[in-house]
GROMACS .gro file of C-alpha atoms in nm:
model
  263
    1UNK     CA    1   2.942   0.179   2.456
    2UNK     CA    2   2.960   0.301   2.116
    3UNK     CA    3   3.004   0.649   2.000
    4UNK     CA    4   2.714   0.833   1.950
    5UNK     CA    5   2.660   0.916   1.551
    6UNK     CA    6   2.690   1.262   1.480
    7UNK     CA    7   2.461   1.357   1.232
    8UNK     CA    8   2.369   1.670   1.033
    9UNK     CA    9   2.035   1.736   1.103
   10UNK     CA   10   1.750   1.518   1.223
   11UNK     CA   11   1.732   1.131   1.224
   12UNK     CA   12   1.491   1.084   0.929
   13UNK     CA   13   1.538   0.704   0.921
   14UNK     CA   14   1.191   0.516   0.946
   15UNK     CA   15   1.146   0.249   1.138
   16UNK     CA   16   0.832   0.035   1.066
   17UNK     CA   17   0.709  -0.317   1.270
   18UNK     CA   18   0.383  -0.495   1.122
   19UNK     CA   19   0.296  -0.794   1.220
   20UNK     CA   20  -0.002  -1.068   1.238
   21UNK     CA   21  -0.108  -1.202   1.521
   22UNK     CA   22  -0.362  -1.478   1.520
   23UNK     CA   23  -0.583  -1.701   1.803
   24UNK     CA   24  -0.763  -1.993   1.699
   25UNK     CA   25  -1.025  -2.177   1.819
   26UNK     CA   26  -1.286  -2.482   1.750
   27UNK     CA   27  -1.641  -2.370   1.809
   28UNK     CA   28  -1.848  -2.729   1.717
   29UNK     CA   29  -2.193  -2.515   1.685
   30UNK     CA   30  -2.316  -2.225   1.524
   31UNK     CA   31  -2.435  -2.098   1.848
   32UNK     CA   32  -2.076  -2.191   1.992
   33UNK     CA   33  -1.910  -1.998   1.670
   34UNK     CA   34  -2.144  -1.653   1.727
   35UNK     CA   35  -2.017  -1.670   2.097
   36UNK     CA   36  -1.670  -1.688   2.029
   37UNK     CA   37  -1.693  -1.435   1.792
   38UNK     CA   38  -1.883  -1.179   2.051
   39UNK     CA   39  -1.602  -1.317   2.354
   40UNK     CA   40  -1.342  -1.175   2.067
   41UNK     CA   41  -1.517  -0.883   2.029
   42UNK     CA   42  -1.587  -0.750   2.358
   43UNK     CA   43  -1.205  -0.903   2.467
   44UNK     CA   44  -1.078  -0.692   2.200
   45UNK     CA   45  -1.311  -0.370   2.159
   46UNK     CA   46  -1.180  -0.029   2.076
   47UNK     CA   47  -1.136   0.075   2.427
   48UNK     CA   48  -0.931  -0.208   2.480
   49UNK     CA   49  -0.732  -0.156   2.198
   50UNK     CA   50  -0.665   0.202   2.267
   51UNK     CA   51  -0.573   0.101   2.650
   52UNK     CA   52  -0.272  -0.146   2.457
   53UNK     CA   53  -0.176   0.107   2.236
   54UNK     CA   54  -0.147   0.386   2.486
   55UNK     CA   55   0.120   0.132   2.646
   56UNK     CA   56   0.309   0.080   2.347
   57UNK     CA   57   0.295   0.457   2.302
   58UNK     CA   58   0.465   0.469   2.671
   59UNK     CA   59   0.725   0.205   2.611
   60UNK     CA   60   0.853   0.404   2.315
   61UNK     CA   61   0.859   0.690   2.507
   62UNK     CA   62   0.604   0.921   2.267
   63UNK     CA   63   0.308   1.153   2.320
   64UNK     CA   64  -0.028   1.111   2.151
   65UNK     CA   65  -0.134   1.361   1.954
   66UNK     CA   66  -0.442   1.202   1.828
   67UNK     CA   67  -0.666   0.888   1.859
   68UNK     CA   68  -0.892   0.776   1.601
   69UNK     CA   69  -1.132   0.444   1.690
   70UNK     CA   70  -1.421   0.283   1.631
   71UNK     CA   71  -1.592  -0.071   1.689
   72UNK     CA   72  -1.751  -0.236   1.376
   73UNK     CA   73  -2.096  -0.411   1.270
   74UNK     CA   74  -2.115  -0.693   1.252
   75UNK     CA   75  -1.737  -0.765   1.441
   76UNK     CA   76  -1.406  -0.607   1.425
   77UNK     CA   77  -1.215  -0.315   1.576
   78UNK     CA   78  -0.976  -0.057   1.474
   79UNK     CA   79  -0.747   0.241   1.649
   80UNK     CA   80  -0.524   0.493   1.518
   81UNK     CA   81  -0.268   0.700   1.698
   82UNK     CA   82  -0.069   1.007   1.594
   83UNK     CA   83   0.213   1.030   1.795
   84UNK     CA   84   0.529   1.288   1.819
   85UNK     CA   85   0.854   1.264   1.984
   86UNK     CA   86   0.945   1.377   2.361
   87UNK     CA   87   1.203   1.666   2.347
   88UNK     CA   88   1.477   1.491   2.492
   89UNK     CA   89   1.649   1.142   2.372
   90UNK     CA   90   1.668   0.821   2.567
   91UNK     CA   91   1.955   0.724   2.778
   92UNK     CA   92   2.158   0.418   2.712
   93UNK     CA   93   2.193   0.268   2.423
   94UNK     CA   94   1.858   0.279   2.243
   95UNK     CA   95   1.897   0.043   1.972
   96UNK     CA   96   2.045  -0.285   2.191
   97UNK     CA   97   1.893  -0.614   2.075
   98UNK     CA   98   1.715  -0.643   2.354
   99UNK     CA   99   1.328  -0.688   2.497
  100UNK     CA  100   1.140  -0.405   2.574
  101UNK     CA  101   0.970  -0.378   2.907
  102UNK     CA  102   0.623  -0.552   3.005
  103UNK     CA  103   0.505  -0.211   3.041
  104UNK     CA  104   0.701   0.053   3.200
  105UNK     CA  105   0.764   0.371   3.026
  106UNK     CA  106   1.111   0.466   2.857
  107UNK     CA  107   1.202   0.804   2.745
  108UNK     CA  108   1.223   0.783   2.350
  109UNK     CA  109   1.272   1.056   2.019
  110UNK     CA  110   1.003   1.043   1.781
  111UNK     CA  111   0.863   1.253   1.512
  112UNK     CA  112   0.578   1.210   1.257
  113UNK     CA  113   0.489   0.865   1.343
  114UNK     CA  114   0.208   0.662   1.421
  115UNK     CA  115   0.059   0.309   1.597
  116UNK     CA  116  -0.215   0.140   1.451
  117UNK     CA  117  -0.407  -0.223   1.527
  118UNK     CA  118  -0.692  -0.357   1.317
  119UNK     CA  119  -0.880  -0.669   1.424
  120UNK     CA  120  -1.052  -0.946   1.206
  121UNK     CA  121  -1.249  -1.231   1.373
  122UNK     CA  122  -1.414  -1.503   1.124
  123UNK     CA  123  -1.507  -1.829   1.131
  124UNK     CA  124  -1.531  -2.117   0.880
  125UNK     CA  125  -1.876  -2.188   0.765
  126UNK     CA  126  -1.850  -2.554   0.773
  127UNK     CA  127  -1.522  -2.694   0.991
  128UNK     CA  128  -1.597  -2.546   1.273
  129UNK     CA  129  -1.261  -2.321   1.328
  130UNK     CA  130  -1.284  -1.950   1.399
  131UNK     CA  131  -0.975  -1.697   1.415
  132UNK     CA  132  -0.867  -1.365   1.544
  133UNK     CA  133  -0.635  -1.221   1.356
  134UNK     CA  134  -0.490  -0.893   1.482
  135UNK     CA  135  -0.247  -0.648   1.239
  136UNK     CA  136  -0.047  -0.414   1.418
  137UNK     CA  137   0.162  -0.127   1.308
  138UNK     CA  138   0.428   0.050   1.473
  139UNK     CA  139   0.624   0.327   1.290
  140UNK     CA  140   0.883   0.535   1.450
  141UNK     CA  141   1.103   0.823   1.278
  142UNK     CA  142   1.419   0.878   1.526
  143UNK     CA  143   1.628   0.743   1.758
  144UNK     CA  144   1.415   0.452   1.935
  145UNK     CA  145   1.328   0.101   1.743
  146UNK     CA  146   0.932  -0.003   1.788
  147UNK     CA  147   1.095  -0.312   1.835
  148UNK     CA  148   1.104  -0.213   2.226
  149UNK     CA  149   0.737  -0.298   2.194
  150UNK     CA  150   0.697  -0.649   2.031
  151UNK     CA  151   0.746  -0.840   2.367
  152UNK     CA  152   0.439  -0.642   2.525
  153UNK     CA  153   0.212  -0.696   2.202
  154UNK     CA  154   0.277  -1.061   2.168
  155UNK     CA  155   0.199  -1.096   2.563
  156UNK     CA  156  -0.092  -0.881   2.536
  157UNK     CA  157  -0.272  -1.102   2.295
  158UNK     CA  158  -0.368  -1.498   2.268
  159UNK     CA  159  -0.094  -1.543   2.004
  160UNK     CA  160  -0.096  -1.888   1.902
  161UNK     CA  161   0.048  -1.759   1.527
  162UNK     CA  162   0.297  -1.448   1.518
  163UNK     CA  163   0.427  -1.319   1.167
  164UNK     CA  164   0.612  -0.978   1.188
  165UNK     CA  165   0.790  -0.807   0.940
  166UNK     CA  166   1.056  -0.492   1.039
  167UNK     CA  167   1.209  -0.251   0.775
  168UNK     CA  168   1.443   0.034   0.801
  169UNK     CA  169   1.401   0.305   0.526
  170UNK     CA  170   1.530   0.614   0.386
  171UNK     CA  171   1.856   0.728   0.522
  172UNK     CA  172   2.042   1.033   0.758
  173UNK     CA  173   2.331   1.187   0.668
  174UNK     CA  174   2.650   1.208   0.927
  175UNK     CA  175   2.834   1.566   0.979
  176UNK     CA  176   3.070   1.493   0.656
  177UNK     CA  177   2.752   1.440   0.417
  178UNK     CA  178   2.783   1.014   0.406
  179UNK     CA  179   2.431   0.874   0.377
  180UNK     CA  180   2.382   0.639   0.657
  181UNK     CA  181   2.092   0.342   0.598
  182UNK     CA  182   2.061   0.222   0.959
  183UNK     CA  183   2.157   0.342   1.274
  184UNK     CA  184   2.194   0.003   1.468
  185UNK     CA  185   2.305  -0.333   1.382
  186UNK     CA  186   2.054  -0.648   1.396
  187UNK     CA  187   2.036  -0.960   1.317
  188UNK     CA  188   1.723  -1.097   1.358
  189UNK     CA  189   1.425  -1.006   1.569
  190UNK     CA  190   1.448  -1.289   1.778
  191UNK     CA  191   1.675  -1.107   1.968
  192UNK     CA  192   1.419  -0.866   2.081
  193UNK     CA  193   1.201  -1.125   2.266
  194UNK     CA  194   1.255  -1.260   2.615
  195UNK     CA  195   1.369  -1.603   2.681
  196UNK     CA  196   1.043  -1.751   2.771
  197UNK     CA  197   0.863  -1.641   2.441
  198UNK     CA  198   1.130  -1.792   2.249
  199UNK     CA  199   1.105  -2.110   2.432
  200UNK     CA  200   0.715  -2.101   2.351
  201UNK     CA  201   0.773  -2.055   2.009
  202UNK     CA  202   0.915  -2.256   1.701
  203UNK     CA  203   1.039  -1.984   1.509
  204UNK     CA  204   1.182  -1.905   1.124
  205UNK     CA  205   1.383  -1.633   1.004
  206UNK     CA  206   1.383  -1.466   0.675
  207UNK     CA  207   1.625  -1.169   0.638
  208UNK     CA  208   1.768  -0.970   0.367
  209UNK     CA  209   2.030  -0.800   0.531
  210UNK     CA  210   2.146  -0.567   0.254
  211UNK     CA  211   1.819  -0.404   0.250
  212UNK     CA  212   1.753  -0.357   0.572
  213UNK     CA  213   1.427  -0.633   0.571
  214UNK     CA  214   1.365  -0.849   0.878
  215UNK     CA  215   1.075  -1.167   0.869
  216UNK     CA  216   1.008  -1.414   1.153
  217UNK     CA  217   0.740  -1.686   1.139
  218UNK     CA  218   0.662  -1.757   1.520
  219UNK     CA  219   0.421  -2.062   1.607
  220UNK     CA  220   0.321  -2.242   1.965
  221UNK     CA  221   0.531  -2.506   2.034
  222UNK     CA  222   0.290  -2.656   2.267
  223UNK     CA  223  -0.032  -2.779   2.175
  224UNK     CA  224  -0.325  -2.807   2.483
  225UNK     CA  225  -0.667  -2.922   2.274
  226UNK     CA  226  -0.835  -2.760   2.632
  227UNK     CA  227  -0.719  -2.431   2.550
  228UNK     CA  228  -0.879  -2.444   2.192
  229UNK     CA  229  -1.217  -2.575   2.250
  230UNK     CA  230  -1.491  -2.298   2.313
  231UNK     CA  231  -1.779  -2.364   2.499
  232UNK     CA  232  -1.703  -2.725   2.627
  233UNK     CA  233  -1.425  -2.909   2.796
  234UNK     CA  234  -1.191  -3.147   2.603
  235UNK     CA  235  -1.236  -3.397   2.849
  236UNK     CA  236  -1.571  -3.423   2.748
  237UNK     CA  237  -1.538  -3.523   2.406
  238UNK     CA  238  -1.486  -3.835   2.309
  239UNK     CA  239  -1.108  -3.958   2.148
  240UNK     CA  240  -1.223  -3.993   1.854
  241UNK     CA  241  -1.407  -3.644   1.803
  242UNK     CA  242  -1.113  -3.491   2.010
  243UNK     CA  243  -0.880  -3.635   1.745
  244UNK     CA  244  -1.083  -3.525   1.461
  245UNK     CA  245  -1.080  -3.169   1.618
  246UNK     CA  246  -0.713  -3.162   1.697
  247UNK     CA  247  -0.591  -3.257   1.338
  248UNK     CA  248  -0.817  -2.976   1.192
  249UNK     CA  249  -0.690  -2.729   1.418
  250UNK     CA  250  -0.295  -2.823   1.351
  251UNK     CA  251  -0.384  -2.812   0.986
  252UNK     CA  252  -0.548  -2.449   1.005
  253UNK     CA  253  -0.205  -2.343   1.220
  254UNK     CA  254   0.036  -2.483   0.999
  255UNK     CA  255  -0.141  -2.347   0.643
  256UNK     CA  256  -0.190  -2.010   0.804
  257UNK     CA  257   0.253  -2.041   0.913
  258UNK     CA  258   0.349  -2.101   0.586
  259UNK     CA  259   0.118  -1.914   0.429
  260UNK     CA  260  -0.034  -2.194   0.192
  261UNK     CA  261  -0.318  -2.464   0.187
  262UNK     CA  262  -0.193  -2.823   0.269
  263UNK     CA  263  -0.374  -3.159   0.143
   0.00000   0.00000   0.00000
């Protein structure tokens, strides 16, 4: 194991995870569309997303000093924690490229920080595909990376598209006055997601080392028309329909992973 840093003073180094997380889905009527947009809402309320939250809270190893939510008319949720650091620091080695747990609670050091999750169902007016799209914030000022917490987000949601971005910013000073601009080394943050998600996902890095900036682009690898379909079974549809629907929803996937419209 590596020698602890000795620093003067507090770790003032900000750690900050955002990321989109989105679930599509082919409703073929407007009736169809207004249900799948009430399953997402009720699947997805405020007290729902305060219940995920408080486990991300625990896997960091924080206390909650505050909650702030509330559900939205017509659709949409949002919750906002305050959360401070426990008075003593994790054991082991706290920033290991490694998954966090699925929950159970570690001991972390946190100050001034704070988890947040905003939800955003819509639907297209004419094609027939609705979304979910889910932004998430985790920022941590200490020790511990909210990277522990990525693997339980992504398995807490339907994530057919994952985008997350993680920065490290500002800098702590050592006990001889040398600015320091991370306290862990990374490469990428595939590395803090278990086997099996990685095998589920095609993923794409972008990284700028020298700052400090991580990107991955995460999408399904496996595509099951059943499990997109709301309100009827695929089986049901005929191949031609079932066709039509499948290339619209593997358009909609792809433009929203690389962030553009295709032809």
């Amino acid at each position: 194991m590596e020698p602890k840093l000795e620093l003067h003073g507090f770790n003032n180094l900000t750690k900050s995870l955002s990321f989109n997380i989105y679930d599509i889905c082919y409703a073929r009527t407007e009736e169809q569309r207004k249900a799948y947009i009430e399953y997402i809402d009720e699947m997805y309320n405020a007290e729902r997303l305060t219940q995920i939250l408080t486990d991300v809270v625990k896997i960091i190893g924080a206390n909650i000093l505050n909650i702030a939510h509330q559900d939205y008319d017509p659709h949409g949720a949002s919750v906002t924690m305050l959360i401070a650091e426990h008075e003593e620091a994790p054991e082991g080695n706290i920033s290991e490229a490694s998954p966090g747990p699925l929950p159970e609670t570690l001991v972390g050091h946190l100050d001034k920080s704070h988890v947040t999750v905003h939800t955003y169902p819509e639907s297209h007016p004419y094609e027939g595909i609705s979304t979910f799209r889910a932004d998430i914030d985790v920022s941590t000022c200490g020790l511990i990376s909210p990277l522990k917490a990525l693997n339980y987000l992504i398995h807490s949601f339907d994530s057919d598209i994952v985008t997350v971005d993680y920065r490290v910013r500002g800098f702590t000073r050592d006990v001889n006055g040398k600015k320091h601009y991370s306290d862990h080394e990374m490469s990428s943050i595939q590395d803090y997601l278990t086997e099996d998600t990685r095998a589920a996902y095609q993923m794409m890095d972008v990284n700028v080392y020298q700052d400090n900036l991580f990107h991955t682009k995460m999408i399904l690898r496996e595509f099951n028309l059943d499990n997109y379909v709301f309100g009827v079974n695929a089986a049901d549809l005929d191949k031609e329909e079932a066709d039509d629907i499948l290339q619209r929803l593997q358009k909609e996937m792809l433009e929203i992973f690389y962030s553009r419209n295709l032809p």
